[in-house]
Amino acid sequence: MRLCVIATNVAETSITIANVKYIVDCGKAKTKYYDKLTGVSTFRIEWTSKASANQRTGRAGRTAPGHCYRLYSSAVYNDSFADYTPPEIVRKPVEDLVLQLKTLNIDRLANFPFPTPPDLKAIHVAEQILIQLNALDSKTPTKKITELGRRMSAFPINPRYSKMLVIAQENQVLLPYIIALVAALSVNEVLTNGQIKIQKDNQELSISLDDVRRQWIGQGESLLFGDMMVLLKAIGALDHGNSKNYLTVCTHYGLRPKAMTDIRKIRRQLIQIVKSILPETASILDSRLLPPTEQQICLLRKILAAGMVDRLAKRIEGPVVVNGHKANNAYQTLLLEEPVFIHPSSVLVNDLPTFICYQELHETTRIFIKNICGIQMDWIVQLNPHLCSFGPIEDEPCPRYDEIQDKMVCHRKATIGQRVSWSLGPSIETVFPLDTIDRFRWFGKYFLDGIICPRLLQFHPALLCSSNAMVKSWASLMERTQKFLNALVAKQIDNRTQLIEIWSTEPQYLLDIYCTWLPESLHTQVRSVWPPIPK
């Protein structure tokens, strides 16, 4: 009986097989590369290094005399082979490395004595990504780490995923789903392709795994969750399956057993970290994963959009030209000029949401995006407004006080992207910009209307002048409006919380100014309810 082993370059060092006497070395290796600027990954088949070739030779004759047959000449070996394989640090994105060094207060990374330093361009790109994630402060000269960045650094994973975990801590019921999702996204090639056998009407039928997964995701929010829903379903299936039938369950659902084992290990590690930060989450995290509700899926999509903040794409209407041929169903990303396409293995390949976020870009004959989730672009304004460009404040609808946020909000036209400029609709409601005095004018108007402090609503009909005077262009010509505005600006008061804090130390704040807006006959009554703190 003869033993014949066909192996990739993993056999160079990772495994040792006894009784191998002959090696046939093609001299090639498939290596994954990342574009430093765009993050597009490509696999390249190229000559391996001299060190790797020598390792391959060493696999033969470990227990007995052996021989290696090299399918290349000595001239190719001497002229085309590098001495060593480039280390991973110069081939992969380094945002996780940069974040960890910033956590140690090592801010000037160009001066750090790396054994093999990463490209300065890669460090710059990593810093820009971390700034977009709010993990670094762009306003400081050395881009110091923020409080959010320090919380993210507690997790030994990609910063995009660690931000998702930090956000999920605000809504702890979502933590089990985000942990499971992050673990799945941290492992390559979780799903397999092919056919499975099913029983229907007493007949055995073959059905593709892609069709099975499209049935998993259903409709509504679950459908828009896309490939992320498939990953959650896969993890949930193993959670509720019989551990004795682990391989059977993996085969039935088209899951790679090795990948699912790695996911379990990562989940276990992340759960331990979260429990050390939030001990009260132990009961939630130790239970089996249940199917999320529609409302929970919507929140999970928002969290995913916050983490994949630079990996967004918009559907292109109509055909595009790729390699001289027309192609439909293309998307445009924030980073690339070339159109990209949803990978055929995605469950959303036929549904084509208008806006999506994705995990990775991969280039073969085209550039494909993998692990897709449908999103709403106005979420980006809520989660990462610093990525958007805003137009002037619009007159209609007029600004208003949002009681839930306790902030003044207004409507503005908004776009996202620097290289591209995607409109987010006719206008969107967003928090008042800090660089305009108008937020104090509108806050003053709603204070006079009794909306900020409902106890003042009883005096609104008796105002000597309409509260609209606060926001008119000629407001500075009236003494009472100018005094009111100056008082708000002096203390930077544009929300109810700040106002109540001021009243705790200065209970007479705004009293005399407010009285100038009312007849003298009401002044005593106003003083009796001042400060008008909402009960």
XYZ file of C-alpha atoms in Angstrom:
535
model
C 0.000 0.000 0.000
C 1.413 3.363 -0.999
C 0.721 6.675 0.745
C 0.241 9.664 -1.569
C -0.288 13.089 0.030
C -1.398 16.160 -1.934
C -0.888 19.294 0.146
C -0.645 23.064 -0.071
C 2.263 24.986 1.402
C 0.751 24.345 4.839
C 2.736 21.093 4.675
C 6.021 23.029 4.801
C 5.977 23.493 8.561
C 2.526 22.922 10.033
C 2.236 19.146 9.622
C 4.719 16.289 9.620
C 3.767 12.968 8.037
C 5.947 9.943 8.754
C 7.366 7.615 6.103
C 7.321 10.196 3.285
C 10.291 9.379 1.036
C 9.627 11.426 -2.069
C 8.555 15.049 -2.501
C 7.405 16.616 -5.774
C 7.741 20.404 -5.454
C 6.100 22.631 -8.083
C 7.793 25.696 -6.578
C 4.566 27.699 -6.522
C 2.517 29.188 -3.683
C -0.859 30.915 -3.575
C -0.573 34.019 -1.398
C -3.270 36.456 -0.300
C -2.447 40.137 -0.787
C -4.316 43.266 0.268
C -4.279 46.604 -1.501
C -3.045 49.082 1.103
C -5.413 51.856 0.017
C -8.613 50.055 -0.936
C -8.410 46.811 1.051
C -9.168 44.687 -2.037
C -7.843 41.166 -1.493
C -6.417 39.041 -4.297
C -4.832 35.609 -4.433
C -1.644 35.432 -6.480
C 0.085 32.256 -7.611
C 3.801 33.010 -7.672
C 7.185 31.447 -7.038
C 7.759 30.583 -3.415
C 10.889 31.632 -1.503
C 14.186 29.757 -1.179
C 13.542 29.240 2.526
C 10.133 27.688 1.803
C 11.591 25.485 -0.945
C 14.180 24.184 1.501
C 11.418 23.475 4.022
C 9.560 21.453 1.390
C 12.693 19.458 0.683
C 13.012 18.724 4.376
C 9.649 16.958 4.452
C 11.240 13.940 2.715
C 13.515 11.469 4.413
C 12.787 12.375 8.007
C 12.726 8.742 9.132
C 14.511 7.137 6.161
C 16.483 8.234 3.070
C 14.369 10.365 0.714
C 14.498 12.605 -2.321
C 12.829 15.826 -3.557
C 11.995 16.316 -7.225
C 11.812 20.011 -8.062
C 9.766 20.947 -11.123
C 11.924 23.997 -11.810
C 15.519 24.583 -12.766
C 18.339 25.758 -10.565
C 18.445 28.957 -12.648
C 14.824 29.720 -11.736
C 15.619 28.923 -8.109
C 18.577 31.305 -8.074
C 17.058 34.135 -10.123
C 13.300 34.120 -9.395
C 13.055 32.964 -5.794
C 13.252 35.500 -2.975
C 15.375 34.501 -0.010
C 12.403 34.604 2.387
C 8.628 34.949 2.181
C 7.558 38.531 3.038
C 6.237 38.559 6.623
C 2.503 38.930 7.153
C 2.872 42.390 8.699
C 3.787 43.873 5.293
C 0.981 42.047 3.438
C -2.050 42.590 5.667
C -3.971 45.624 6.999
C -2.533 46.815 10.314
C -5.405 48.696 11.969
C -5.542 46.212 14.887
C -1.781 46.591 15.426
C -2.008 50.392 15.289
C -4.852 50.423 17.830
C -2.914 48.241 20.283
C 0.183 50.460 20.022
C -1.930 53.592 20.517
C -3.390 51.954 23.636
C 0.174 51.741 24.987
C 0.518 55.508 24.301
C 2.938 54.842 21.436
C 1.674 57.603 19.173
C 4.545 58.146 16.720
C 4.417 54.794 14.961
C 6.926 55.769 12.277
C 9.620 55.798 14.987
C 8.654 52.455 16.550
C 11.429 49.805 16.165
C 9.475 47.079 14.340
C 11.616 44.002 13.480
C 10.055 44.329 10.020
C 8.241 47.673 9.768
C 4.943 47.838 7.871
C 4.650 50.264 4.978
C 4.084 53.855 6.147
C 1.183 54.062 3.701
C -0.442 51.071 5.431
C -0.039 52.777 8.817
C -1.604 55.977 7.468
C -4.572 54.058 6.016
C -5.009 52.207 9.324
C -5.069 55.508 11.227
C -7.695 56.908 8.855
C -9.899 53.844 9.365
C -9.567 54.148 13.146
C -10.471 57.841 12.923
C -13.610 56.920 10.977
C -14.426 54.423 13.731
C -13.933 57.209 16.332
C -11.133 55.155 17.904
C -8.541 57.895 17.258
C -8.845 61.657 17.614
C -7.994 63.417 14.354
C -7.796 66.790 16.121
C -4.639 65.845 18.042
C -1.287 66.097 16.197
C -0.329 62.461 16.902
C -3.885 61.079 16.547
C -4.246 59.961 20.144
C -6.578 57.167 21.138
C -10.091 58.073 22.306
C -12.049 56.588 25.193
C -14.010 54.520 22.676
C -10.724 53.296 21.207
C -9.520 52.136 24.632
C -12.726 50.168 25.130
C -12.303 48.644 21.670
C -8.718 47.587 22.415
C -9.953 45.159 25.089
C -10.936 42.766 22.297
C -8.133 41.016 20.319
C -9.971 41.280 16.998
C -10.342 43.621 14.036
C -11.300 47.131 15.283
C -14.424 47.129 13.100
C -15.693 44.138 15.050
C -14.571 45.437 18.439
C -16.577 48.626 17.854
C -19.639 46.479 17.187
C -19.079 44.730 20.535
C -18.678 48.032 22.390
C -21.906 49.420 20.894
C -23.783 46.207 21.726
C -22.897 46.667 25.398
C -25.433 49.511 25.483
C -28.191 46.996 24.631
C -27.042 43.839 26.357
C -29.731 41.579 24.912
C -27.964 41.975 21.542
C -24.552 40.893 22.858
C -24.958 37.133 22.186
C -25.829 37.827 18.542
C -22.993 40.309 17.983
C -20.467 37.988 19.651
C -21.602 35.090 17.452
C -21.519 37.279 14.346
C -18.076 38.712 15.116
C -16.721 35.211 15.727
C -18.106 34.045 12.370
C -16.717 37.078 10.504
C -13.285 36.439 12.048
C -13.056 33.008 10.386
C -12.526 32.433 6.668
C -14.688 30.202 4.481
C -17.361 29.173 6.983
C -19.814 27.850 4.384
C -19.373 25.181 1.727
C -21.111 24.789 -1.622
C -22.777 21.784 -3.172
C -25.944 19.716 -2.905
C -27.727 18.011 -0.020
C -30.365 15.283 -0.004
C -33.843 15.989 1.395
C -36.986 13.903 1.730
C -40.137 15.259 0.077
C -43.312 13.298 -0.691
C -41.474 10.056 0.107
C -38.853 10.918 -2.499
C -35.198 11.795 -2.058
C -34.403 15.068 -3.805
C -31.188 17.024 -4.275
C -31.216 20.717 -3.433
C -28.364 23.215 -3.571
C -27.068 24.641 -0.314
C -27.506 28.159 -1.743
C -31.256 27.505 -2.085
C -31.399 26.150 1.472
C -29.764 29.302 2.808
C -32.156 31.547 0.909
C -34.995 29.712 2.658
C -33.288 30.339 6.009
C -33.396 34.109 5.799
C -37.126 34.497 5.096
C -38.476 38.005 4.450
C -38.522 41.491 5.982
C -35.688 42.461 8.313
C -34.317 38.925 8.203
C -33.938 39.120 4.413
C -32.168 42.497 4.596
C -29.769 41.056 7.191
C -28.627 38.865 4.306
C -25.476 36.791 4.701
C -25.196 37.806 8.361
C -28.505 36.067 9.020
C -27.131 32.918 7.376
C -24.113 32.977 9.701
C -26.341 33.429 12.772
C -28.608 30.597 11.622
C -25.588 28.333 11.146
C -24.285 29.035 14.643
C -27.768 28.628 16.109
C -28.164 25.262 14.362
C -25.018 23.960 16.039
C -26.019 25.459 19.398
C -29.256 23.496 19.376
C -27.888 20.399 17.641
C -26.638 17.221 19.257
C -22.931 17.525 20.029
C -22.504 13.832 19.227
C -23.706 14.500 15.677
C -21.464 17.535 15.164
C -20.088 16.407 11.796
C -23.529 15.313 10.599
C -25.018 18.729 11.418
C -22.141 20.501 9.652
C -22.584 18.349 6.553
C -26.364 18.818 6.535
C -26.123 22.618 6.669
C -23.013 22.971 4.495
C -20.665 24.166 7.250
C -16.921 23.595 7.422
C -16.282 21.677 10.687
C -12.851 23.272 11.219
C -14.302 26.769 10.733
C -17.179 26.087 13.136
C -14.724 24.797 15.748
C -12.705 28.017 15.403
C -15.904 30.062 15.740
C -16.748 28.273 18.988
C -13.298 29.027 20.387
C -13.500 32.710 19.440
C -17.035 32.976 20.878
C -15.845 31.447 24.130
C -12.942 33.897 24.353
C -15.094 36.948 23.570
C -17.754 35.850 26.068
C -15.114 35.628 28.803
C -13.841 39.130 27.979
C -17.352 40.628 27.978
C -18.222 38.883 31.264
C -15.086 40.330 32.863
C -16.229 43.815 31.781
C -19.962 43.312 32.459
C -20.431 40.499 35.028
C -24.209 40.967 34.948
C -24.326 39.618 31.382
C -23.316 36.086 32.429
C -26.842 34.653 32.311
C -27.489 36.147 28.852
C -24.199 35.000 27.353
C -24.244 31.462 28.746
C -27.607 30.565 27.200
C -28.139 29.069 23.758
C -28.607 31.398 20.815
C -32.291 31.977 20.023
C -33.599 33.395 16.725
C -33.590 37.227 16.937
C -36.838 39.170 16.626
C -37.532 41.593 13.760
C -36.794 44.556 16.034
C -33.535 42.990 17.213
C -32.463 42.298 13.622
C -33.004 45.970 12.740
C -30.759 46.978 15.653
C -28.169 44.384 14.630
C -28.106 45.869 11.127
C -27.471 49.317 12.613
C -24.608 47.996 14.737
C -23.116 46.279 11.706
C -23.324 49.539 9.719
C -21.491 51.331 12.548
C -18.646 48.812 12.397
C -18.392 48.583 8.602
C -18.514 52.348 8.298
C -16.012 52.544 5.426
C -17.296 49.434 3.650
C -20.484 50.762 2.135
C -21.825 50.368 -1.378
C -24.682 51.790 -3.434
C -26.449 50.009 -6.287
C -25.778 51.457 -9.752
C -28.899 51.874 -11.851
C -28.545 50.411 -15.332
C -25.663 48.510 -16.963
C -21.955 49.305 -16.593
C -18.999 48.357 -18.786
C -16.507 45.920 -17.258
C -13.580 44.573 -19.304
C -15.291 45.727 -22.497
C -18.613 44.037 -21.722
C -21.879 45.378 -20.335
C -22.840 44.100 -16.896
C -25.906 44.659 -14.729
C -26.470 44.706 -10.972
C -23.227 46.540 -10.186
C -22.474 48.541 -7.036
C -20.268 51.532 -6.334
C -18.179 51.619 -3.153
C -16.763 54.580 -1.258
C -13.179 53.560 -2.045
C -13.090 52.271 -5.625
C -13.741 53.822 -9.010
C -14.378 50.393 -10.532
C -17.838 48.849 -10.141
C -18.147 45.834 -7.848
C -20.602 42.959 -7.758
C -22.268 40.880 -5.066
C -20.585 37.483 -4.903
C -22.730 34.693 -6.416
C -22.679 32.800 -3.109
C -24.497 35.650 -1.317
C -28.172 35.162 -0.468
C -28.773 38.760 -1.613
C -27.397 38.242 -5.121
C -30.931 38.398 -6.571
C -32.525 40.914 -4.159
C -30.026 43.776 -4.631
C -30.747 46.277 -1.795
C -30.051 49.910 -2.712
C -27.489 50.413 0.063
C -25.392 47.672 1.601
C -22.404 47.148 3.838
C -19.971 44.324 3.195
C -17.147 42.523 4.949
C -14.540 42.262 2.204
C -13.648 42.955 -1.415
C -12.155 40.104 -3.414
C -10.831 40.341 -6.969
C -10.920 37.522 -9.515
C -12.325 38.185 -13.007
C -14.316 41.001 -11.351
C -14.251 42.653 -7.965
C -16.760 40.902 -5.725
C -18.106 41.895 -2.322
C -18.765 39.204 0.274
C -20.885 38.901 3.412
C -23.530 41.462 2.545
C -26.133 43.209 4.702
C -28.746 45.728 3.546
C -28.717 49.048 5.427
C -30.348 52.485 5.430
C -27.962 55.317 4.660
C -29.593 57.723 7.108
C -28.217 55.441 9.841
C -24.735 56.676 8.927
C -25.813 60.223 9.785
C -26.910 59.028 13.231
C -23.924 56.754 13.880
C -21.053 58.570 12.138
C -22.056 62.127 11.174
C -18.383 63.073 10.732
C -18.379 61.042 7.503
C -21.116 63.198 5.974
C -21.126 66.590 4.283
C -24.088 68.832 5.083
C -25.746 71.691 3.259
C -27.238 74.808 4.901
C -30.111 74.516 7.366
C -33.420 74.437 5.521
C -36.347 76.672 6.414
C -38.928 73.906 5.941
C -39.495 71.847 7.967
C -38.383 74.325 10.595
C -35.975 73.304 13.377
C -37.512 71.717 16.459
C -36.638 70.529 19.947
C -36.284 66.731 20.152
C -37.325 65.775 23.667
C -35.961 62.221 23.422
C -32.459 63.333 22.403
C -32.756 66.564 24.409
C -31.238 68.395 21.444
C -32.185 70.946 18.841
C -32.558 69.294 15.429
C -32.922 70.691 11.925
C -33.261 69.530 8.321
C -30.317 69.691 5.915
C -29.288 68.117 2.650
C -26.535 65.561 3.246
C -24.080 63.532 1.201
C -21.625 60.832 2.183
C -18.197 60.108 0.759
C -15.189 62.123 -0.359
C -14.255 60.495 -3.661
C -17.937 59.874 -4.400
C -20.870 61.937 -3.195
C -24.024 59.974 -2.452
C -27.110 62.003 -1.689
C -29.005 60.807 1.380
C -32.335 62.147 0.123
C -34.080 65.525 -0.261
C -33.226 66.410 3.340
C -32.600 64.601 6.595
C -33.132 65.539 10.208
C -29.897 65.939 12.118
C -28.605 67.590 15.263
C -28.023 71.341 14.965
C -24.425 72.159 13.955
C -22.288 73.561 16.755
C -20.783 76.296 14.591
C -23.973 78.355 14.338
C -25.649 80.649 16.834
C -29.036 79.756 15.396
C -29.373 76.769 17.719
C -29.592 79.191 20.662
C -32.191 81.302 18.842
C -34.435 78.293 18.223
C -33.910 76.985 21.741
C -34.993 80.383 23.046
C -38.125 80.307 20.887
C -39.165 76.892 22.204
C -38.383 77.983 25.763
C -40.803 80.889 25.352
C -43.384 78.518 23.827
C -43.289 76.370 26.980
C -41.966 73.311 25.138
C -38.653 73.161 27.008
C -40.314 73.764 30.386
C -44.027 72.850 30.278
C -44.676 74.781 33.520
C -44.248 77.980 31.477
C -46.878 76.955 28.939
C -49.568 78.781 30.947
C -47.797 82.099 30.267
C -47.440 81.615 26.514
C -50.729 83.362 25.532
C -49.663 86.452 27.505
C -46.322 87.016 25.751
C -45.865 90.674 24.799
C -44.189 89.604 21.564
C -44.382 86.430 19.508
C -41.677 83.889 20.268
C -40.983 83.811 16.517
C -39.133 87.096 16.994
C -36.201 85.051 18.378
C -35.478 83.559 14.943
C -36.182 86.562 12.717
C -33.401 88.337 10.842
C -34.253 91.579 12.650
C -34.165 89.962 16.125
C -31.028 91.907 17.096
C -33.005 95.164 16.817
C -35.196 94.183 19.800
C -33.674 94.545 23.250
C -35.560 91.632 24.840
C -34.605 89.153 22.089
C -30.960 90.194 22.129
C -30.694 89.961 25.930
C -32.316 86.522 25.904
C -29.957 85.310 23.157
C -26.878 86.723 24.912
C -27.833 84.969 28.156
C -28.142 81.594 26.398
C -24.904 82.018 24.447
C -22.966 83.102 27.549
C -23.765 79.811 29.296
C -23.893 77.752 26.048
C -27.422 76.566 26.892
C -29.129 74.716 24.043
C -30.770 71.780 25.840
C -32.903 71.079 28.900
C -30.238 69.128 30.810
C -27.775 72.022 30.727
C -30.521 74.417 31.781
C -31.437 72.344 34.836
C -27.754 72.092 35.824
C -27.429 75.886 35.713
C -30.567 76.311 37.807
C -29.119 74.016 40.474
C -26.430 76.641 41.161
C -28.108 79.814 39.802
C -31.856 79.455 40.457
C -32.576 83.013 39.224
C -30.968 82.412 35.811
C -33.194 83.828 32.978
C -35.895 84.987 35.437
C -35.528 88.739 34.909
C -35.090 88.331 31.142
C -38.171 86.117 30.884
C -40.214 88.660 32.832
C -39.490 91.304 30.174
C -41.554 89.164 27.782
C -44.626 89.263 30.075
C -46.934 91.920 31.519
C -45.873 93.172 34.947
C -49.077 91.742 36.442
C -47.739 88.208 35.890
C -44.253 88.727 37.313
C -45.190 87.636 40.842
C -46.789 84.450 39.534
C -43.728 83.695 37.405
C -41.411 84.149 40.385
C -43.506 81.692 42.395
C -42.817 78.851 39.910
C -39.184 79.723 39.193
C -37.055 77.825 38.343
C -39.651 75.982 36.220
C -37.900 72.622 36.385
C -40.098 69.913 34.821
C -41.468 67.543 37.442
